[in-house]
XYZ file of C-alpha atoms in Angstrom:
544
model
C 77.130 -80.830 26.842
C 78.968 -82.214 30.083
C 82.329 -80.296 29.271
C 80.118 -76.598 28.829
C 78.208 -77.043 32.115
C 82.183 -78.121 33.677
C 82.969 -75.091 32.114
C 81.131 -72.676 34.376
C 81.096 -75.019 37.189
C 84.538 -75.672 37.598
C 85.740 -71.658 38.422
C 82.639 -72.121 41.225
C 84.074 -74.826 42.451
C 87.621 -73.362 42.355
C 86.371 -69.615 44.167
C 84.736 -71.713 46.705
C 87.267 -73.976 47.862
C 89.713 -71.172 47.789
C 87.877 -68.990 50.503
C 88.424 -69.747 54.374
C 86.306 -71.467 56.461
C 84.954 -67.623 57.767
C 84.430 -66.345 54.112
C 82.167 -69.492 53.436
C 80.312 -68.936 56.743
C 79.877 -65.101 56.188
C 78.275 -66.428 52.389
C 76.058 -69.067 53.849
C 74.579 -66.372 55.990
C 74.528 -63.173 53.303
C 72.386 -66.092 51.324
C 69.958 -67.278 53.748
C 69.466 -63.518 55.508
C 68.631 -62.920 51.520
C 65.831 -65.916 51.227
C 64.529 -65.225 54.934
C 63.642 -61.821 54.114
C 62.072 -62.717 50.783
C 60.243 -65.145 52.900
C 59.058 -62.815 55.186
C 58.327 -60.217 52.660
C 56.001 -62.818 50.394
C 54.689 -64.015 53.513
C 53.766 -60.336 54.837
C 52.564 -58.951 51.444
C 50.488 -62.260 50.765
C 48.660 -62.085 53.907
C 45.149 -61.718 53.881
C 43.402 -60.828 57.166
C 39.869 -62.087 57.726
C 36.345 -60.540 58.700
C 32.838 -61.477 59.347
C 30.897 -61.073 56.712
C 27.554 -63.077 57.881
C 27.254 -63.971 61.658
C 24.918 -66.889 62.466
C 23.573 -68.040 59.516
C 21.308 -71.579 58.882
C 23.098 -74.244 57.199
C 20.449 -73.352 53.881
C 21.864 -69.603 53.956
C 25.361 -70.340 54.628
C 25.291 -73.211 51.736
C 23.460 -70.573 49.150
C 26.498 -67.365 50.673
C 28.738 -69.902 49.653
C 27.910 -70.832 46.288
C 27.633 -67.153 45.452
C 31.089 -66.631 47.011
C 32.792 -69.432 44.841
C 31.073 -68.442 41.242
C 32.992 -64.642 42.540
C 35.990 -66.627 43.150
C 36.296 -65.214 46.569
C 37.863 -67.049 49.334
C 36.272 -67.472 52.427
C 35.850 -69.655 56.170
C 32.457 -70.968 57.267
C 32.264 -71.398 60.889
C 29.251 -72.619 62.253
C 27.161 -70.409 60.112
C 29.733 -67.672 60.306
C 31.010 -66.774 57.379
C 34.477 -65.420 56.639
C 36.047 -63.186 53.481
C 38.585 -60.778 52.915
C 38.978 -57.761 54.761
C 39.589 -55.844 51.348
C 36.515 -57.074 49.556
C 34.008 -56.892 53.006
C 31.941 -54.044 51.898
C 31.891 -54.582 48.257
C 30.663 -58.267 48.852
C 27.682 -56.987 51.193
C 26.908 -54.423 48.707
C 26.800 -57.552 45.738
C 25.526 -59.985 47.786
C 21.986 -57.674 49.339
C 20.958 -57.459 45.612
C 20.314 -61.587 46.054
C 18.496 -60.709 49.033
C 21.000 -61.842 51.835
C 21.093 -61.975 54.566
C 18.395 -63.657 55.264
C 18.025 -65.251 58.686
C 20.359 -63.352 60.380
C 21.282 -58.872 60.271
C 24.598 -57.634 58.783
C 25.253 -55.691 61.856
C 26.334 -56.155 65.207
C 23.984 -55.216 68.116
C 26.141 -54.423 70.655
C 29.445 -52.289 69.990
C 32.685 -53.096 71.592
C 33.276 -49.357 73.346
C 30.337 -49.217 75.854
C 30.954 -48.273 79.605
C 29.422 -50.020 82.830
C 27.410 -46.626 83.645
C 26.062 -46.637 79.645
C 22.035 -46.169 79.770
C 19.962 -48.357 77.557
C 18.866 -45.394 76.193
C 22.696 -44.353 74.851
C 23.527 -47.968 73.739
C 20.818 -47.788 71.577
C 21.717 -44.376 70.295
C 25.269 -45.755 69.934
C 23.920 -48.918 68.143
C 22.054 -46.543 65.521
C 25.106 -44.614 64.831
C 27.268 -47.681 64.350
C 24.659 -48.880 61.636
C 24.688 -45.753 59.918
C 27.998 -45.728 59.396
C 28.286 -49.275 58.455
C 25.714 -48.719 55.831
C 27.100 -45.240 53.992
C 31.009 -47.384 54.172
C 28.913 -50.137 52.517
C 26.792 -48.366 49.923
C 30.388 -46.110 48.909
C 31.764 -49.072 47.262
C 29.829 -49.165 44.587
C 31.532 -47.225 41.524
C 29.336 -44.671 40.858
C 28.694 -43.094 43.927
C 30.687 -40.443 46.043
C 29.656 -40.094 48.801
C 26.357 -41.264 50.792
C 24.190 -40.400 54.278
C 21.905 -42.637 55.402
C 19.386 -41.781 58.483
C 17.656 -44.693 59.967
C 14.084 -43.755 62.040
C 13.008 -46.503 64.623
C 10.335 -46.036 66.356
C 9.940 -46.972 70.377
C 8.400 -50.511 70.629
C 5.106 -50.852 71.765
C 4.187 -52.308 74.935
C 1.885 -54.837 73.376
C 2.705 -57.550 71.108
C -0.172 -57.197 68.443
C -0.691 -53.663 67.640
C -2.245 -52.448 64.115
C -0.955 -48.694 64.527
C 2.625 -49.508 65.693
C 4.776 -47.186 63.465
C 7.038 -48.781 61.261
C 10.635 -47.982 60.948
C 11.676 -46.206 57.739
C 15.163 -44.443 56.124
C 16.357 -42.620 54.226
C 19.170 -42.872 51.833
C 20.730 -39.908 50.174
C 23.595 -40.237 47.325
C 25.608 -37.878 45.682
C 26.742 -39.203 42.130
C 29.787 -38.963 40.272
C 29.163 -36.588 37.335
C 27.717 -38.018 34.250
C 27.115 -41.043 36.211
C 23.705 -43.089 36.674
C 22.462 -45.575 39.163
C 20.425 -48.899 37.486
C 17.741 -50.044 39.085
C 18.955 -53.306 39.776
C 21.754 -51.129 42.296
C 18.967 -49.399 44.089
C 16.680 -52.098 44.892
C 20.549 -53.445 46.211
C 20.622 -50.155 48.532
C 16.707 -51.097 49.434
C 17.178 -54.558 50.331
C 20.313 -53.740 52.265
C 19.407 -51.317 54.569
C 15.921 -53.382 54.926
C 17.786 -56.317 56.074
C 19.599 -54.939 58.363
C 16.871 -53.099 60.546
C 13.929 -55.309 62.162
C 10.465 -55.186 60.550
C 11.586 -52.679 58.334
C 10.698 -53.235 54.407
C 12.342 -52.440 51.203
C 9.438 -50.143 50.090
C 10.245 -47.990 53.034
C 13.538 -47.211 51.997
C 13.774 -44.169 50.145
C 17.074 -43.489 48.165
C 17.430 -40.034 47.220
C 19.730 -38.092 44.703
C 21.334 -35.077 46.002
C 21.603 -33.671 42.428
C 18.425 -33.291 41.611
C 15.946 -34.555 44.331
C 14.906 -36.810 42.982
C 13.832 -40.516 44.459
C 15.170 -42.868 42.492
C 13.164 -46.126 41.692
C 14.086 -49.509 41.775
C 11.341 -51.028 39.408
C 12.081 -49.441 36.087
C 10.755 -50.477 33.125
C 14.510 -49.899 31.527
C 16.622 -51.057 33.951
C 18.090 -47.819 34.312
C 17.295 -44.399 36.437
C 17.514 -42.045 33.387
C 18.446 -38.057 33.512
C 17.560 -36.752 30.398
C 20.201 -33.788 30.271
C 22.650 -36.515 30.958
C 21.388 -39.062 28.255
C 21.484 -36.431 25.612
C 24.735 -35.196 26.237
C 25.945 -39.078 26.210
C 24.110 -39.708 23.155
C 25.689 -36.644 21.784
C 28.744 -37.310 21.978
C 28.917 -40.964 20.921
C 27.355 -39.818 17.833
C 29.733 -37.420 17.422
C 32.703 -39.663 17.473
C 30.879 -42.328 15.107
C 30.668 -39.650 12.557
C 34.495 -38.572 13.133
C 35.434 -42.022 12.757
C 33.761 -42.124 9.577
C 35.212 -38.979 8.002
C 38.371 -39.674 9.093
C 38.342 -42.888 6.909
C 37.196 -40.940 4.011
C 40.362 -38.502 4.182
C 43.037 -39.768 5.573
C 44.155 -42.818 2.942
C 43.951 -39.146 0.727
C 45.667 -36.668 3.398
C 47.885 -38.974 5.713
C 46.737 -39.909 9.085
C 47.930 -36.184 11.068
C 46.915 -34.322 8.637
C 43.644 -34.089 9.204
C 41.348 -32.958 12.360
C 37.580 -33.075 12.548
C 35.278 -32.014 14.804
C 31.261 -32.768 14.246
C 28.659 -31.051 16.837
C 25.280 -32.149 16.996
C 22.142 -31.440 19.014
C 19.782 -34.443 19.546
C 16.202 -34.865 20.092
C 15.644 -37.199 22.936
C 11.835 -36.195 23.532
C 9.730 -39.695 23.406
C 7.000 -39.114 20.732
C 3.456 -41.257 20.264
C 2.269 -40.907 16.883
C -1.565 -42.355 15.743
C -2.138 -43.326 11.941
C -5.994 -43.828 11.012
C -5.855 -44.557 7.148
C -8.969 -45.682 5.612
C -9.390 -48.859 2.835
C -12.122 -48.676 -0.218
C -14.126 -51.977 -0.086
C -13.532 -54.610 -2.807
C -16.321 -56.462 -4.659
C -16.316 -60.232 -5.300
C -13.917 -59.504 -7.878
C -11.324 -57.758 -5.608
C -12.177 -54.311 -7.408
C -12.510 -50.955 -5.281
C -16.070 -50.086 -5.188
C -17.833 -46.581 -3.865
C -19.635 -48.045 -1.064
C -18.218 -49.479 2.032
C -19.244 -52.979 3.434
C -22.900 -52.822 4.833
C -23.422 -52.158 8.502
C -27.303 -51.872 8.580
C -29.747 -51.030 6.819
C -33.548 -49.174 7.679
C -36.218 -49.912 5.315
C -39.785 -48.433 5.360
C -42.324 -48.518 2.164
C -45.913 -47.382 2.637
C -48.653 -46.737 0.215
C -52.372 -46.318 0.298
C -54.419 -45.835 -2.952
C -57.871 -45.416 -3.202
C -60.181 -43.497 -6.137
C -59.112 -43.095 -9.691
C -56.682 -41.050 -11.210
C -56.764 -37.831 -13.478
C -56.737 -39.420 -17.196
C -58.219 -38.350 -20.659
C -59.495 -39.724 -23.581
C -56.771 -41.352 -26.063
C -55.204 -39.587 -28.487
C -55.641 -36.261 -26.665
C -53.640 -34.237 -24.387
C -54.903 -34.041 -21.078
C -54.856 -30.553 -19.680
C -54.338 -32.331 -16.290
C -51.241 -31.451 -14.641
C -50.795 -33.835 -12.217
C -47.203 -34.722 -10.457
C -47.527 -37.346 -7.984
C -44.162 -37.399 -4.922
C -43.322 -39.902 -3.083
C -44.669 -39.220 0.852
C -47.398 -36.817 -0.476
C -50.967 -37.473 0.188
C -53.675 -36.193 -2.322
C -56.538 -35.143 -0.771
C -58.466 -35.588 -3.551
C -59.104 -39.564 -3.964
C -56.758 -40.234 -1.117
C -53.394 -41.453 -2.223
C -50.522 -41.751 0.578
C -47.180 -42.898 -0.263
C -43.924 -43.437 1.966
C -40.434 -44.644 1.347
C -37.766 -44.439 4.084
C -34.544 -46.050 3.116
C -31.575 -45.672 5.414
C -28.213 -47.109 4.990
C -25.049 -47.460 7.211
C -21.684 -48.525 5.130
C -18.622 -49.300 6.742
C -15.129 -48.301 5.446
C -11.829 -50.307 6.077
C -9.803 -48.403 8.081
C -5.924 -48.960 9.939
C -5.145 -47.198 13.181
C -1.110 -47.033 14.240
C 0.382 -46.128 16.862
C 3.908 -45.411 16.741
C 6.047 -44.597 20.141
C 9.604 -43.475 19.664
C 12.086 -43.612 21.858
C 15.580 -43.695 20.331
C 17.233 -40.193 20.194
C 16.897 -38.356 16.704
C 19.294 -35.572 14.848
C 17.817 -32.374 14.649
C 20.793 -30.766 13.524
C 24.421 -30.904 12.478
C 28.006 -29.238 11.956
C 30.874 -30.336 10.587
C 34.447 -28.732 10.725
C 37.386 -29.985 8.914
C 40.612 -28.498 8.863
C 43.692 -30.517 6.439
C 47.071 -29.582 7.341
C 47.728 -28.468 3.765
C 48.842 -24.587 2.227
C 46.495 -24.743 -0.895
C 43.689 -26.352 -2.211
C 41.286 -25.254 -4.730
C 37.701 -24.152 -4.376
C 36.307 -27.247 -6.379
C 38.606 -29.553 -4.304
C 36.857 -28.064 -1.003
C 33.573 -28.506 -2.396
C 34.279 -32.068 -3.599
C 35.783 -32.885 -0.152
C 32.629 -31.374 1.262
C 30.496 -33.399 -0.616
C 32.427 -36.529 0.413
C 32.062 -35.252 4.255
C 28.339 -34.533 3.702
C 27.740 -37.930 2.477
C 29.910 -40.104 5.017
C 27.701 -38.043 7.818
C 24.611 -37.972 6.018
C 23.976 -34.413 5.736
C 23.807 -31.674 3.348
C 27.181 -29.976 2.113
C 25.907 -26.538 4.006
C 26.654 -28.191 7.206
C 30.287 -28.517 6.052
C 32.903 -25.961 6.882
C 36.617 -26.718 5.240
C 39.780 -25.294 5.616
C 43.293 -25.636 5.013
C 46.228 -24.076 6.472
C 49.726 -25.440 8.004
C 49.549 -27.285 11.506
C 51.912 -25.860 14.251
C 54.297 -28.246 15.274
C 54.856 -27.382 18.880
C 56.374 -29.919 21.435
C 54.101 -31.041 24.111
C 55.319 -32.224 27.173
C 54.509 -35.830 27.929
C 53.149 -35.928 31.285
C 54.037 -38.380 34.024
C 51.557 -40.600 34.931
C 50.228 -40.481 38.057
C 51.491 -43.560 40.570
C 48.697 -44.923 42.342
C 49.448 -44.079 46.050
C 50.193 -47.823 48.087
C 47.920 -48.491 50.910
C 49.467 -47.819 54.721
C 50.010 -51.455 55.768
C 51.837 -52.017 52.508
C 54.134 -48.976 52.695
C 55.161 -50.248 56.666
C 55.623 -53.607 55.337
C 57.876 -52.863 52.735
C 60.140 -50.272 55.096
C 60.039 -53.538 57.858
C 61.647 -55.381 55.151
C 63.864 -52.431 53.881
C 65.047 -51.498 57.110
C 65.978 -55.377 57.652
C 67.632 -55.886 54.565
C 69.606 -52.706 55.617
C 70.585 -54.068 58.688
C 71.847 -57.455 58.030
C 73.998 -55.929 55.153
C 75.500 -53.751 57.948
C 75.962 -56.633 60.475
C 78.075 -58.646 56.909
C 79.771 -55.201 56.683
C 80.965 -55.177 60.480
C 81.784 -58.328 60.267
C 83.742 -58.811 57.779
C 85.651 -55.412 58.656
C 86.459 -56.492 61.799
C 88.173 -59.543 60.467
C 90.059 -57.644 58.365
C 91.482 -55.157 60.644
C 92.380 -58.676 62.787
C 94.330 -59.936 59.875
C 96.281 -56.906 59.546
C 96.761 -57.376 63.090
C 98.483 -60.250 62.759
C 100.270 -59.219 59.626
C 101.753 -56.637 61.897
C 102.758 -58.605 64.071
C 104.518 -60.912 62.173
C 106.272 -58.205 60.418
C 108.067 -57.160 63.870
C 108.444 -60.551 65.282
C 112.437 -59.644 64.543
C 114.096 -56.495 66.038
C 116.767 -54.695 65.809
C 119.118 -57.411 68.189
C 117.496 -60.232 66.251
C 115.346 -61.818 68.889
C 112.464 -64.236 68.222
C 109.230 -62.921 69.746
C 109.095 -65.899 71.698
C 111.798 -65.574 73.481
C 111.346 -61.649 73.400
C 107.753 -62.048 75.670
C 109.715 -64.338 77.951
C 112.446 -61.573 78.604
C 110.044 -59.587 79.201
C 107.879 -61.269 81.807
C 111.116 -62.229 83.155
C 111.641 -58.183 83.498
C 108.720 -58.092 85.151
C 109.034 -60.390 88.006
C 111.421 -58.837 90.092
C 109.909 -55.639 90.317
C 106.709 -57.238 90.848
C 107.985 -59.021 93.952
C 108.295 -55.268 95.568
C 104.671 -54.830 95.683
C 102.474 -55.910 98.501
C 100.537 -58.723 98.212
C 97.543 -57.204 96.476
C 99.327 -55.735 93.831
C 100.897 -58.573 93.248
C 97.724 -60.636 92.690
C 96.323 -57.628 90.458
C 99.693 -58.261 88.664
C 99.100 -61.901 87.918
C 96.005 -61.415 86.703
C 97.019 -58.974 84.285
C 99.718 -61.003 83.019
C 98.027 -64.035 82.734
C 95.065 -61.833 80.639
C 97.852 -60.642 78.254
C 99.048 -63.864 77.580
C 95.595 -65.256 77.033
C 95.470 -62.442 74.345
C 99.016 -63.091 72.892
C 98.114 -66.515 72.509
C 94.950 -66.599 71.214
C 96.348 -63.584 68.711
C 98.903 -65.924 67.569
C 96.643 -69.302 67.345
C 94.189 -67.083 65.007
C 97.341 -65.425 62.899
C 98.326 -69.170 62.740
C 94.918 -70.880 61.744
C 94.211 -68.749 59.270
C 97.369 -67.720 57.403
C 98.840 -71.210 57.310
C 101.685 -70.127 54.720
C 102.957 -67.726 57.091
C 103.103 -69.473 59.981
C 105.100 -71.930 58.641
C 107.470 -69.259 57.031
C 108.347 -67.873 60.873
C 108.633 -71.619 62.366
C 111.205 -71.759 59.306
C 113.038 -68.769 60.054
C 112.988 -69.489 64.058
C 114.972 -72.844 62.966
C 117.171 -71.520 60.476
C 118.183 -68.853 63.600
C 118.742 -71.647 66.302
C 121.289 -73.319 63.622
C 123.248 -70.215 63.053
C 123.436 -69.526 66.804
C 124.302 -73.135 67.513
């Protein structure tokens, strides 16, 4: 294991020791410049600035905002009742956070804004407070998904001069949003938009906040029975379609182990009832007697019973064995004038019969009526085929084979061009950070570039040099820069006094410069150097 980790190690170790002192330096820095701007980068891109989200809240409040904040996983600072979050989730927490009813011991809005003059009337800070809450309200309430775009007009009314008055006015507002289409508010978010712009106004209460849609005019509720502000256009076509692609699913499961999976397209219309219906079912139960048989009567309600009868003389008769010629009918209720006979007989009875009253309420969304279409990318198929694949269709949608069209016919293959998908744009303080670093990373690459260009036109520079350090007479350029400020001398001595100076300095620069040329030529190519001190040596002894 030690020899295969030697074995990539040890041509490391080998490059490194064979660069120079410079090369290693110029490394060292292409390496940290490298991890200082990835540094800066993670540190710039990381960086999450803070805002106020709740300003002077009581320790209660502040301990229940933070609770809330942690189940969210949300980071935040608490100062002294102040709470901190993101900049990036601000509104969408104030939005989240009014549906729990917060704040509550302090408003979500400053009262004073940061751009008012000295010469400012009372009167135009307060108009200039107004507008600052209005904004700060429609930003907050257009973070919530569904809505695009909102206007919210706040009406306070001017205080009354004494503290307990009955008919003060009370402030009210409006809130007007325009939904994204197909799109529905619950009522959970609009008792959020209620208790939100309540909160943030004195006195004001959530039941005089009226949120509006633009659509259709409508105020929208925040106590609904189901949860949910419902559009009934909307819900059909919703319900519509999801039924739609239930049954699609379904016949597509039916044909395509038969057809292969392209080979087949369906396409199902329907038109739904979504009208709520109350239905009421009396039916009416025979009694039973003791011996749980159906009888005629029902069960006996009450009952009215009056008999009278008064008698009094004798009767028509005859003498036995004979036939009277009497013919004498005696009726209930009549009265005889003859020896008086009265008779009456009231009877009244009230029966009750069993009876079951339903009512039935119906809410879910029923099929009034269906298509289907199916088209099978096939060139023939026989009329009992279709009608048995119709069948199978009619029975995996649960309707009658009528509703079935079927057809069959070759599919076009035609290339479609796969579209690119749409970057999302980066926000503006990412896009500067990442040309910062860009624009960095550029220039330190250029500063290695210089660098190291420069030191290799100074090598060549002292290549050059050593190349002519003989001439043509065989001179050492030693002793050749001696001859030649030896040269110079003499003239030198003709100038004035001035000149001369100038002179000196001049000459005492360009020796600085030889020198310092020939100590770097030296230090870093070692080989050479030693080469030329050879050659200087080996040319004394021939001379000598």
């Amino acid at each position: 294991m030690n020899i295969q980790i030697n074995k990539y190690i040890e041509p490391v170790k080998n490059y490194w020791g064979s660069l120079t002192k410079k090369k290693k330096i110029i490394s060292c820095s292409i390496l940290g410049g490298i991890v200082l701007v990835s540094v800066i980068a993670g540190i710039l891109l990381n960086r999450q600035p803070y805002v106020i989200l709740y300003p002077g809240l009581d320790h209660s409040e502040a301990v229940e905002v933070m609770n809330e904040l942690k189940e969210r996983n949300v980071s935040f600072k608490e100062d002294n009742g102040t709470i901190y979050v993101p900049k990036d989730q601000e509104n969408a927490l104030r939005m989240d956070l009014s549906n729990e009813g917060h704040p509550k011991t302090a408003p979500n809005y400053d009262f004073f804004t940061k751009n008012i003059g000295i010469m400012t009337t009372d009167y135009e800070k307060k108009i200039i407070e107004q507008y600052q809450l209005n904004q700060r309200l429609e930003a907050v309430i257009k973070t919530i998904d569904t809505i695009k775009n909102a206007n919210v007009t706040i009406s306070i009314p001017d205080s009354s001069g004494y503290a307990l008055d009955d008919n003060a006015e009370k402030p009210t507002a409006s809130v007007t949003v325009t939904l994204d289409n197909g799109k529905t508010l619950s009522s959970s978010q609009v008792n959020g938009i209620k208790q939100l712009v309540s909160k943030s106004v004195p006195n004001m209460k959530a039941e005089d906040v009226a949120v509006i849609d633009t659509a259709t005019g409508d105020e929208l509720s925040g106590n609904s029975e189901n949860g949910t502000q419902i559009n009934i256009t909307q819900f059909k076509l919703q319900i519509e379609k999801e039924y739609e692609k239930d049954v699609e699913k379904n016949i597509l499961k039916v044909l395509t182990p038969v057809f292969g999976t392209n080979n087949v397209k369906v396409t199902v219309k329907s038109i739904m009832d979504v009208d709520k219906k109350v239905q009421e079912i009396i039916t009416y139960n025979p009694s039973k007697d003791s011996s749980g048989n159906p009888t005629d009567k029902g069960v006996l309600s009450d009952s009215h019973t009056i008999k009278e009868q008064e008698t009094s003389g004798k009767t028509a008769g005859g003498a036995a064995g004979t036939q009277s010629n009497a013919q004498t009918t005696t009726y209930p209720g009549v009265t005889v004038n003859g020896d008086v006979i009265y008779t009456k007989d009231d009877q009244t009875y009230k029966y009750l019969v069993s009876q079951v009253k339903q009512q039935i309420q119906g809410d879910a969304a029923s099929v009034q009526d269906m298509t289907i279409s199916v088209v099978i990318n096939k060139d023939m198929i026989a009329d009992s085929q279709k009608q048995q694949i119709a069948q199978l269709v009619a029975n995996a949608a649960a309707v009658k084979p009528e509703k079935v069209a079927i057809y069959n016919g070759t599919f076009a293959t035609s290339t479609q061009p796969t579209n690119a998908q749409a970057s999302g744009t980066l926000p503006l303080n990412t896009i500067v950070i990442i040309g910062g670093v860009v624009l960095l990373t550029l220039f330190i690459v250029g500063l290695i570039i210089f660098l190291v260009a420069r030191a290799k036109k100074k090598k060549e520079f002292a290549m050059g040099l050593a190349e002519q350090e003989f001439q043509e007479d065989g001179t050492p350029l030693k002793d050749r820069l001696q001859n030649e400020f030896s040269e110079e001398e003499p003239e030198k001595e003709k100038v004035v006094i001035p000149a001369i100076e100038d002179a000196r300095a001049q000459k005492a620069t360009k020796e600085e410069a030889l020198t310092k040329e020939i100590q770097e030529f030296t230090s870093q190519n070692p080989e050479i150097a030693a080469q030329l001190i050879r050659s200087w040596l080996k040319g004394e002894d021939n001379d000598g």
